[in-house]
Short mmCIF file of C-alpha atoms and ligand atoms in Angstrom, two decimals:
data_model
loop_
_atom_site.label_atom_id
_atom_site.label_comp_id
_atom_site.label_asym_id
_atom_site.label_seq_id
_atom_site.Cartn_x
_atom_site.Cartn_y
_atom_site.Cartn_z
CA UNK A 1 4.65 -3.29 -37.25
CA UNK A 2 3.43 -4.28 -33.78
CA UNK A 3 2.48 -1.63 -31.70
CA UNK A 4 4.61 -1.44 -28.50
CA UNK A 5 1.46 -1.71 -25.55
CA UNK A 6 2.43 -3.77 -23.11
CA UNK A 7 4.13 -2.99 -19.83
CA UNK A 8 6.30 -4.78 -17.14
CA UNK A 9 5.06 -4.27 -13.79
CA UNK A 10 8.34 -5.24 -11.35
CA UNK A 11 7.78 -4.92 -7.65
CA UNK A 12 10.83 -5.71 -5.96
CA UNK A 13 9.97 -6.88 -2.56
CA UNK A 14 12.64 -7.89 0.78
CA UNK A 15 12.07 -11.31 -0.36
CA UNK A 16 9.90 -11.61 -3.43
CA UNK A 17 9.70 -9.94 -6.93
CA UNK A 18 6.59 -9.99 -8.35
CA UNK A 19 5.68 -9.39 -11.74
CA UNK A 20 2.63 -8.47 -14.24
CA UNK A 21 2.33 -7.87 -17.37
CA UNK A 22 -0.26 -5.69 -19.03
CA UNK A 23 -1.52 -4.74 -22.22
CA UNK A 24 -2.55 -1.00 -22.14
CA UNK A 25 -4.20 -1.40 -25.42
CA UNK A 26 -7.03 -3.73 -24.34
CA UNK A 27 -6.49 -4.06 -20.29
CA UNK A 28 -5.22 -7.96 -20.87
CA UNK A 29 -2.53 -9.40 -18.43
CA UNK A 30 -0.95 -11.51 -21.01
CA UNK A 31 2.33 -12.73 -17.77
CA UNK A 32 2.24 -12.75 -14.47
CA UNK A 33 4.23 -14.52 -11.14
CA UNK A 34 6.14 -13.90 -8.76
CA UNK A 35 9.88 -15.07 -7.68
CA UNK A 36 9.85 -15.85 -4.11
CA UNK A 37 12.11 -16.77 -0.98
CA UNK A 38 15.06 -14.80 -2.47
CA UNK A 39 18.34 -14.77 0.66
CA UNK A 40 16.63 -18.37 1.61
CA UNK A 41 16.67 -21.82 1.51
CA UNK A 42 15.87 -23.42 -1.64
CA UNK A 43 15.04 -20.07 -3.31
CA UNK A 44 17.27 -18.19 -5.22
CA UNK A 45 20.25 -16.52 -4.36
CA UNK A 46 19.68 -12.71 -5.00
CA UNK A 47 17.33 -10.20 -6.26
CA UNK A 48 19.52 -9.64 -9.83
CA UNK A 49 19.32 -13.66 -9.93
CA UNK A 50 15.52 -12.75 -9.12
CA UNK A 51 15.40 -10.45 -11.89
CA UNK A 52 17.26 -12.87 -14.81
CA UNK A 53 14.43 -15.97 -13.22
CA UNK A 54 11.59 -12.92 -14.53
CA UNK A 55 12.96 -12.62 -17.83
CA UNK A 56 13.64 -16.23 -18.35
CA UNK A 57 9.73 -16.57 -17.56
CA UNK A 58 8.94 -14.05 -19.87
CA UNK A 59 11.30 -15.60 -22.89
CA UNK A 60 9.91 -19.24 -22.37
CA UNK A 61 6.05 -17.14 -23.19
CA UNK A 62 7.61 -15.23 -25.85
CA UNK A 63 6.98 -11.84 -24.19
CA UNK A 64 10.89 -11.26 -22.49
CA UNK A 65 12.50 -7.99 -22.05
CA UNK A 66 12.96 -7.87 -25.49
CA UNK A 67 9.63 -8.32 -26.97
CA UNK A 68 8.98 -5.41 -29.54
CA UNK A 69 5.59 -5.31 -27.72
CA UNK A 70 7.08 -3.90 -25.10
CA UNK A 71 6.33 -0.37 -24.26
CA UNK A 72 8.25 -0.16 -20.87
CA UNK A 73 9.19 -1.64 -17.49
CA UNK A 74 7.28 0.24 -14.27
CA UNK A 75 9.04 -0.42 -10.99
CA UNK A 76 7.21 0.01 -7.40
CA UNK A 77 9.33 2.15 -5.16
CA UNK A 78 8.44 2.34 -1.66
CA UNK A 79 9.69 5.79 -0.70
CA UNK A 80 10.59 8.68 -2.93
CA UNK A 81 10.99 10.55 0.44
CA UNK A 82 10.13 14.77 -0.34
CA UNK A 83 11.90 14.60 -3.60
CA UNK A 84 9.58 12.45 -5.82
CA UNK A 85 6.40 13.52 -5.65
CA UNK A 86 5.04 12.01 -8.87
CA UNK A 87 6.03 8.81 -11.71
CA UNK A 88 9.32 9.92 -12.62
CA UNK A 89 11.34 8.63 -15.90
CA UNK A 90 14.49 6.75 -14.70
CA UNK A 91 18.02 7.84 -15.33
CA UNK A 92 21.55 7.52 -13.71
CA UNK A 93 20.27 10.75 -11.86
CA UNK A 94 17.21 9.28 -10.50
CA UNK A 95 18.83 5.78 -9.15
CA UNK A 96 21.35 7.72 -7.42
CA UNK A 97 18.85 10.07 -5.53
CA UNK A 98 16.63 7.08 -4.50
CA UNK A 99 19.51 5.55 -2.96
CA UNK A 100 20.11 8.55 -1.13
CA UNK A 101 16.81 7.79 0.33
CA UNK A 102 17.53 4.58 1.63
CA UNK A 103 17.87 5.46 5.15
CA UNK A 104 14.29 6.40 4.94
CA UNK A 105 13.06 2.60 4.06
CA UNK A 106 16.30 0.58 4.63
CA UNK A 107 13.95 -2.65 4.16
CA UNK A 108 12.37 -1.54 1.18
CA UNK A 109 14.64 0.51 -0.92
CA UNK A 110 17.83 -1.40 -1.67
CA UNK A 111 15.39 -4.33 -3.34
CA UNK A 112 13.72 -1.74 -5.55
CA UNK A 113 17.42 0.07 -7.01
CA UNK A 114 18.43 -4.10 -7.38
CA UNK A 115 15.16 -4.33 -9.24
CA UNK A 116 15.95 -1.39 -11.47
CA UNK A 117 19.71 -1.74 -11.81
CA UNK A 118 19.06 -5.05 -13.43
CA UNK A 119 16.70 -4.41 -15.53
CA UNK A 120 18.02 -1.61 -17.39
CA UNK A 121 21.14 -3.87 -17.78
CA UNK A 122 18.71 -5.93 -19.16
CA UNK A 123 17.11 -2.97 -21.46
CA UNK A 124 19.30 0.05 -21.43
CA UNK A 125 17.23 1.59 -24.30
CA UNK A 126 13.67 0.75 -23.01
CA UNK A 127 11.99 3.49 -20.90
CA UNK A 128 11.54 2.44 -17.12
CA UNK A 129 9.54 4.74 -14.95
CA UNK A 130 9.45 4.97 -11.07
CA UNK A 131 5.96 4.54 -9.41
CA UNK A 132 6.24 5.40 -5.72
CA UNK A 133 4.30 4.03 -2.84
CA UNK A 134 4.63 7.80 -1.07
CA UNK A 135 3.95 10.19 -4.36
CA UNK A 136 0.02 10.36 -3.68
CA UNK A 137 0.07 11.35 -0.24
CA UNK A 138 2.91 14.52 -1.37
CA UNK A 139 -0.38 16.73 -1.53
CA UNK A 140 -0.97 16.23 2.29
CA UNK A 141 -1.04 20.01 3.86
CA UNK A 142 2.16 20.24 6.26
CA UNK A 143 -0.70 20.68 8.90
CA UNK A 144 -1.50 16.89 8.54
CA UNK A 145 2.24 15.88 7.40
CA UNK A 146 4.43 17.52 10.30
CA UNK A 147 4.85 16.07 13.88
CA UNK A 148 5.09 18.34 16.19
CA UNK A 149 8.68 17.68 17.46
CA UNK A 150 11.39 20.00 17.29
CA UNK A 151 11.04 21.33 13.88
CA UNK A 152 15.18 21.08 13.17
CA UNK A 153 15.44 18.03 14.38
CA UNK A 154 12.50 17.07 12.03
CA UNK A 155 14.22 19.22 8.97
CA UNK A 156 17.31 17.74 9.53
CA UNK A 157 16.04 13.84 9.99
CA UNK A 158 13.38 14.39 6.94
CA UNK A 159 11.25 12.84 9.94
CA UNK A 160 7.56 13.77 8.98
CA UNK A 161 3.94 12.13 7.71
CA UNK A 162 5.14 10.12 4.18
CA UNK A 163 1.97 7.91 3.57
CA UNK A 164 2.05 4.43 1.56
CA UNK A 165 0.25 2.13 -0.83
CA UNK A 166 0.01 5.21 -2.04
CA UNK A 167 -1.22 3.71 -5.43
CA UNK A 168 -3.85 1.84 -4.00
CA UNK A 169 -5.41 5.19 -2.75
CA UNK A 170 -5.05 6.42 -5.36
CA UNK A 171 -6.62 3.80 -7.67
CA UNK A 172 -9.21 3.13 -5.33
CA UNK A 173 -10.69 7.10 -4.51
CA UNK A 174 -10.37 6.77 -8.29
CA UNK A 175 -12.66 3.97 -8.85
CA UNK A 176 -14.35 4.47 -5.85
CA UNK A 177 -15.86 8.41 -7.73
CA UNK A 178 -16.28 6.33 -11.14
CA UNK A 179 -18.65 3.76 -8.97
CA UNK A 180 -20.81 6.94 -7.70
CA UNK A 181 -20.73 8.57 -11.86
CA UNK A 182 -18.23 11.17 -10.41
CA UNK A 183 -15.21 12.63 -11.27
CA UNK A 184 -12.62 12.21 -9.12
CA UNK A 185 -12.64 16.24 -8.63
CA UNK A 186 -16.21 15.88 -7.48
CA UNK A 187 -15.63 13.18 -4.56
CA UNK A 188 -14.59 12.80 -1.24
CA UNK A 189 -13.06 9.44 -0.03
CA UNK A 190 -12.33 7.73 3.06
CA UNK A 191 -10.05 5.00 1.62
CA UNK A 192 -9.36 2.00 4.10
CA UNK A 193 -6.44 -0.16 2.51
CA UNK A 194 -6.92 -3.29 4.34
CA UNK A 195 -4.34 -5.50 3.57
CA UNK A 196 -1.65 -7.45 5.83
CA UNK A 197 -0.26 -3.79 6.38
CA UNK A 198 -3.19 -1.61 6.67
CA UNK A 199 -4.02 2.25 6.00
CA UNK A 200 -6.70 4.67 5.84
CA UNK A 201 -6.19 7.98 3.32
CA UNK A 202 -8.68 11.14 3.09
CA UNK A 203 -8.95 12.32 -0.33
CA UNK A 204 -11.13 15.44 -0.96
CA UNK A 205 -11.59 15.88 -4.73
CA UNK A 206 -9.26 13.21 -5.96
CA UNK A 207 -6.12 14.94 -3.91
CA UNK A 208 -5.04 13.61 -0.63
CA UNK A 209 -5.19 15.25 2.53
CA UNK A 210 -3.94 12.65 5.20
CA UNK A 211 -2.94 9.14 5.82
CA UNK A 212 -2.89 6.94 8.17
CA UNK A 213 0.88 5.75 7.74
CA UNK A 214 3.62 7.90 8.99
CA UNK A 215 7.63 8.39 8.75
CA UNK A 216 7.23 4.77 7.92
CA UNK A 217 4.69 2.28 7.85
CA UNK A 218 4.12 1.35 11.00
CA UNK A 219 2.20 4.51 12.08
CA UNK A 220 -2.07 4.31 12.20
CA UNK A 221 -4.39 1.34 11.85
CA UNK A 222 -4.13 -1.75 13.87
CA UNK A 223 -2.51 -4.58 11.09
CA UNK A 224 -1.43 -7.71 10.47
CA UNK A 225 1.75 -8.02 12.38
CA UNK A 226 2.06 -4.04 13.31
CA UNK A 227 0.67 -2.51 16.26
CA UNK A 228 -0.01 1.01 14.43
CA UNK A 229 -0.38 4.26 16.69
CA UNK A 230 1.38 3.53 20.16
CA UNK A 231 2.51 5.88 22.33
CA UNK A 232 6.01 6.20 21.55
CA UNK A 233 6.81 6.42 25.02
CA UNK A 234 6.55 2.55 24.96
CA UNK A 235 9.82 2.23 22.85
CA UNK A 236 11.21 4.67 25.72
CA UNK A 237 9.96 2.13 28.18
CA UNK A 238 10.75 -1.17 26.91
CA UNK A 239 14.40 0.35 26.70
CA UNK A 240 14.41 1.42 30.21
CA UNK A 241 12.56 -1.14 32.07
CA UNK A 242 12.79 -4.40 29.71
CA UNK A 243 16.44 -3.42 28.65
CA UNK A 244 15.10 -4.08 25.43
CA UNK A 245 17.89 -3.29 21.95
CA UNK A 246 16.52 -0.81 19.26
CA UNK A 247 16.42 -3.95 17.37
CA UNK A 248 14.22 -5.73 18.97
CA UNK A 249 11.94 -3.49 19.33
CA UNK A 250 11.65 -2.63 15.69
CA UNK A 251 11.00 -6.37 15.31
CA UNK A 252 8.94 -6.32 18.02
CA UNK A 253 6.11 -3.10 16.99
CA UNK A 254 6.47 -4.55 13.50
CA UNK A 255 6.48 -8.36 12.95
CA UNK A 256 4.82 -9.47 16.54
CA UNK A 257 2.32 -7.16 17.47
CA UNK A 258 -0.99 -6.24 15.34
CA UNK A 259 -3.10 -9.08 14.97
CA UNK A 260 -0.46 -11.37 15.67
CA UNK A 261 0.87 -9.90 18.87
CA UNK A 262 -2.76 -9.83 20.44
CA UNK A 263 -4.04 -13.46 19.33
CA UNK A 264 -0.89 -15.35 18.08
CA UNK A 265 -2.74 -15.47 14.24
CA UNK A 266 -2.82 -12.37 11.75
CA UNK A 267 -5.36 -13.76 9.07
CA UNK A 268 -8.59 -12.19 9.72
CA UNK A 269 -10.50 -15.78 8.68
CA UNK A 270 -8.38 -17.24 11.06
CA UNK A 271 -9.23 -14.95 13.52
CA UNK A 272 -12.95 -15.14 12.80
CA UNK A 273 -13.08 -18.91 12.71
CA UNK A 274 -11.72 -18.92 16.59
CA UNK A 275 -14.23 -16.08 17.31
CA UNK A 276 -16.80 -18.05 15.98
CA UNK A 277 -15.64 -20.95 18.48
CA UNK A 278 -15.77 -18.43 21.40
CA UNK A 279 -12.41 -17.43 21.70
CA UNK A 280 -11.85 -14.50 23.76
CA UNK A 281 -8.20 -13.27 22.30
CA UNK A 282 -9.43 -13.72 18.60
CA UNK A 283 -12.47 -11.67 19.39
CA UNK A 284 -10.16 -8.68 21.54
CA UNK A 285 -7.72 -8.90 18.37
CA UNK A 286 -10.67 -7.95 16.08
CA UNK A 287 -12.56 -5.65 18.64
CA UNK A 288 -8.85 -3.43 18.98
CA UNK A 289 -8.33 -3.91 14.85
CA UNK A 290 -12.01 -2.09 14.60
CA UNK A 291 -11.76 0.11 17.23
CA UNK A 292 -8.88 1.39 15.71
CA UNK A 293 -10.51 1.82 12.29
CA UNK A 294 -13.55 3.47 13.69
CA UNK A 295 -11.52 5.92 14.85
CA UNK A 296 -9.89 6.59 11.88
CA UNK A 297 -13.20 6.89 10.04
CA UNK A 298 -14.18 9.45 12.40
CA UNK A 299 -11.27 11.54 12.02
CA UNK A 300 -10.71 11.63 8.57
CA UNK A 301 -14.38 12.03 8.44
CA UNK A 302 -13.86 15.50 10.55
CA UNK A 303 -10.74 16.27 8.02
CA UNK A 304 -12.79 16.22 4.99
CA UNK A 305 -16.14 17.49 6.51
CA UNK A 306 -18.41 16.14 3.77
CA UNK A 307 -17.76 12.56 2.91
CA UNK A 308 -19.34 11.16 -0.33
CA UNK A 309 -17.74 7.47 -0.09
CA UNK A 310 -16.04 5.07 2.26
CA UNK A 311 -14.53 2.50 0.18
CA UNK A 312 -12.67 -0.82 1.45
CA UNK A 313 -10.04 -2.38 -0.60
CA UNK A 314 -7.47 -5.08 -0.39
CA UNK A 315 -7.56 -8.59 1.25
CA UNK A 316 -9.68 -7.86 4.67
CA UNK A 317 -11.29 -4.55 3.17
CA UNK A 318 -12.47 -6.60 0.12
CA UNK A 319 -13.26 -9.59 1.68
CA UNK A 320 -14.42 -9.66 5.15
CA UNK A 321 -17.93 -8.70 5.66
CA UNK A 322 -17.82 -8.58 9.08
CA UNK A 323 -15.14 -5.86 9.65
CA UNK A 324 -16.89 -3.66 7.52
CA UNK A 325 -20.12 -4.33 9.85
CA UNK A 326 -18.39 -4.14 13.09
CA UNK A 327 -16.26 -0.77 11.37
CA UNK A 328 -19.25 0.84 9.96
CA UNK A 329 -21.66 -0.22 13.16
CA UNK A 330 -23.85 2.53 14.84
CA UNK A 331 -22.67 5.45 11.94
CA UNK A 332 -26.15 7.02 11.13
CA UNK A 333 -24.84 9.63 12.77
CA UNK A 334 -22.22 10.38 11.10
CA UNK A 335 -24.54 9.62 7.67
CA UNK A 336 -22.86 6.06 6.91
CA UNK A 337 -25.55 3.00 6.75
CA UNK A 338 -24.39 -0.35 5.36
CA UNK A 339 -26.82 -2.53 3.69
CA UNK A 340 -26.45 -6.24 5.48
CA UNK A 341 -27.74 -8.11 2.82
CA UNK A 342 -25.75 -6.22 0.07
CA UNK A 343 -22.55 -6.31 2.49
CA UNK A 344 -22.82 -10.07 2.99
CA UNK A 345 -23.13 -11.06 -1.01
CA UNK A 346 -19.74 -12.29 -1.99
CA UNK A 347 -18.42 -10.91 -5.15
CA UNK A 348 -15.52 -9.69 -7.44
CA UNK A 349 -16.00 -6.43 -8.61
CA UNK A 350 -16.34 -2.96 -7.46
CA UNK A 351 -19.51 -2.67 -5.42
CA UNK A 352 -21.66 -0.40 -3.61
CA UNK A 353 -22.96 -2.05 -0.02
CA UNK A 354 -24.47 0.67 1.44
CA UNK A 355 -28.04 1.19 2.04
CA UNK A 356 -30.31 3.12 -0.03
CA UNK A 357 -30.81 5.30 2.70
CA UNK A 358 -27.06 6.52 3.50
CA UNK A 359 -25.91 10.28 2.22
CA UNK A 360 -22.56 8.20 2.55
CA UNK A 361 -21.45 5.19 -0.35
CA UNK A 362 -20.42 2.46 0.84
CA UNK A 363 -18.15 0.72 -1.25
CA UNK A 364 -16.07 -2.43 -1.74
CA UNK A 365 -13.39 -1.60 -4.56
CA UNK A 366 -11.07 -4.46 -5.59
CA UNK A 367 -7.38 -2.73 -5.26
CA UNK A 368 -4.78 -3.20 -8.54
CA UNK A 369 -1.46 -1.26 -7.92
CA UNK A 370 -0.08 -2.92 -10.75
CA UNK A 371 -2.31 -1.23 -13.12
CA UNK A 372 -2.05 2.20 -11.13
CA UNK A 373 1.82 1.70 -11.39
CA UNK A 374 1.12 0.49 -15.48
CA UNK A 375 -1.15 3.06 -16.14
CA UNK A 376 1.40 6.17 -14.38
CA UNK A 377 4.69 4.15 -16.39
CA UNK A 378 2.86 4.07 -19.85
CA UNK A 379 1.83 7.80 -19.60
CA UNK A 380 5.24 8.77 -18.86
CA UNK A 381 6.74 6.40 -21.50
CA UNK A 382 4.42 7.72 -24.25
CA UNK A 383 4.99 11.78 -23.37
P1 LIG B 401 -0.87 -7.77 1.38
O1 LIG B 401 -0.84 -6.58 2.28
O2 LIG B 401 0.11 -8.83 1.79
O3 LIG B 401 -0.90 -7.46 -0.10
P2 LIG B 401 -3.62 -8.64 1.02
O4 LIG B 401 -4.22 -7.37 0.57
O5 LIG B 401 -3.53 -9.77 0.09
O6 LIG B 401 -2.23 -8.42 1.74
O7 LIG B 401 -4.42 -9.11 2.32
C1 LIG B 401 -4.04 -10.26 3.02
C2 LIG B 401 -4.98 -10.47 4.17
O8 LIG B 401 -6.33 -10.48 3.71
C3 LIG B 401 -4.80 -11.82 4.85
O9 LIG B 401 -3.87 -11.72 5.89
C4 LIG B 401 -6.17 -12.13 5.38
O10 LIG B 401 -6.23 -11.72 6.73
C5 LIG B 401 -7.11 -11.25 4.61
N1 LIG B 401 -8.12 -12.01 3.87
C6 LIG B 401 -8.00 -12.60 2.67
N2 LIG B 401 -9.14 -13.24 2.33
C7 LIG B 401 -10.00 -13.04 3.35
C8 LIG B 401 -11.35 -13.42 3.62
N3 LIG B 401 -12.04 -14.17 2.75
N4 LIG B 401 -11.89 -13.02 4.78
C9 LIG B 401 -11.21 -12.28 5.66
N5 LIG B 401 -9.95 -11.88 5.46
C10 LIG B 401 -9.35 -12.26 4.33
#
């Protein structure tokens, strides 16, 4: 009999579902794609026509939703709000309560329950587990989670610090104590997700303690398209003065500003290629985006008082050498010297960059939510 190993990483995105497949028996990736411009043009029409465009890809391999191989199907959730604070097993129960939560991530949600409604048409029998983006940050003390608003309103709106990429934090302070010969029990972590959305995460021990992402994810770091922390007496005043709609402004703080808003581009090589022509707005875009994340590091480094390990991840945080110079710049202070030479070697895996020197790693740690969300589905599937 084959064993049933592999698992079906689905993340349902506004306009994309992306899949993986994984083998938890030997760490291969036997499938993988993605299904993109669903709603548009030329793409397809819907995300349960998304859905039947995965499977098909899977049948035509020989590993489809009906493969005794597999073990189970793992679905990304964005927000499990205060009631899912951990991978949960998916029933009837479960998709109705995450749709309660939909006015918590109206952008995000409604893709994921598609995501899962289909496929456990597809598979009623096969275990499917929920993996959200918020569960890591649930340990975050309500000193760090709470605004400090009227405290009924804030009960009564569930308005309060959530945290995302929640599985790349917690992958990463993971990996991040494995690359020092730690347990995660024995580390503290600055984690700076640097993606197109962007987020920092304190984790003391392998537990977090704050995030950089709020109510939703526009809160903290300067990102791609999202201007982070504002004051949110600027929504107030664009209302007032510009006569701006709600809607607009939504669209405004989170697909033109960041990056994009300050320079017109929100790649980081783009924006390093024009600084490296002279241009002036490329080089305030990435002065604000480090300012920003030197803050950050300073704060969550007073949060967790001792600091064993900064680690970047994702697409800037794993790539560009020169935010984590400019973002690390002048920190002997605070303990934190990066090695240039080790910093500027290009490479694939988990690294330490830091010099010799530093009581604080420095690391580079390649994110992989979809084995974090694997890894979390195949436990659960298994108990
Ligand atoms: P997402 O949040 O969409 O998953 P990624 O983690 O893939 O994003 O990060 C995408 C971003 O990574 C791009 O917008 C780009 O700015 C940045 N990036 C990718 N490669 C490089 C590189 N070699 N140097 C600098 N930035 C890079």
């Amino acid at each position: 009999m084959t064993a049933a190993t592999h698992v079906l990483v689905l993340n349902s995105g506004s306009s994309s579902v992306k899949y993986q497949l994984l083998d938890m028996a030997d760490g291969a990736r036997p499938a993988s794609g993605v299904v993109e411009r669903i709603g548009e043009e030329g793409g397809v029409a819907d995300h349960a026509e998304a859905l039947r465009q995965v499977a098909r890809e899977l049948d035509g391999q020989g590993l489809g939703l009906d493969s005794p191989r597999l073990a189970a199907v793992g679905h990304r959730v964005v927000h499990g709000g205060t009631r899912f604070t951990e991978p949960t097993l998916i029933t009837d129960v479960v998709v109705a309560e995450i749709e309660k939560l939909v006015p918590l991530a109206p952008l995000h949600n409604p893709a994921n329950i598609t995501g899962i409604k289909v496929a456990r048409q597809l598979r009623p029998d096969l275990p499917q587990v929920a993996v959200f983006d918020t569960a890591f940050h649930a340990s975050i003390p309500e000193a760090a989670a709470r605004y400090a608003i009227d405290a009924a309103t804030a009960e009564r709106y569930g308005i309060r610090r959530y945290g995302f990429h929640g599985t790349s934090h917690a992958y990463v302070s993971r990996a991040t104590a494995a690359l020092l010969g730690k347990e995660p029990a024995e580390a503290n972590v600055i984690v700076l997700h640097l993606g197109n959305g962007a987020s920092a995460s304190a984790v003391r021990g392998g537990v977090c303690v704050d995030t950089s992402m709020g109510l939703t994810p526009l809160e903290g770091l300067v990102m791609g398209t999202r201007s982070g922390d504002i004051d949110p007496a600027v929504v107030f005043h664009l209302q007032r003065v510009a006569g701006m709609p709600t809607d607009e402004i939504d669209t405004l703080l989170n697909k033109r500003s960041g990056l994009l808003g300050l320079c017109g581009a929100n790649d980081m090589r783009e924006i390093g290629r024009r600084m490296g022509a002279g241009d002036k707005e490329a080089q305030l875009a990435f002065d604000v985006y480090v300012h920003r994340l030197r803050r950050y590091i300073g704060a969550f480094t007073a949060v967790l008082g001792r600091v064993d390990a900064v680690a970047f991840t994702a697409g800037v945080g794993e790539n560009s050498a020169a935010v984590r110079a400019a973002a690390l710049d002048g920190l002997a202070g605070l303990g934190i010297e990066l090695d240039p030479v080790r910093n500027a070697v290009r490479a694939s895996g988990g690294r330490l960059v830091s010099a010799a020197t530093s009581r604080v790693a420095v690391a580079v740690v390649p994110t992989d939510e979809e084995f974090e969300i694997a890894r979390d589905t195949y436990a659960l599937a298994r108990a």
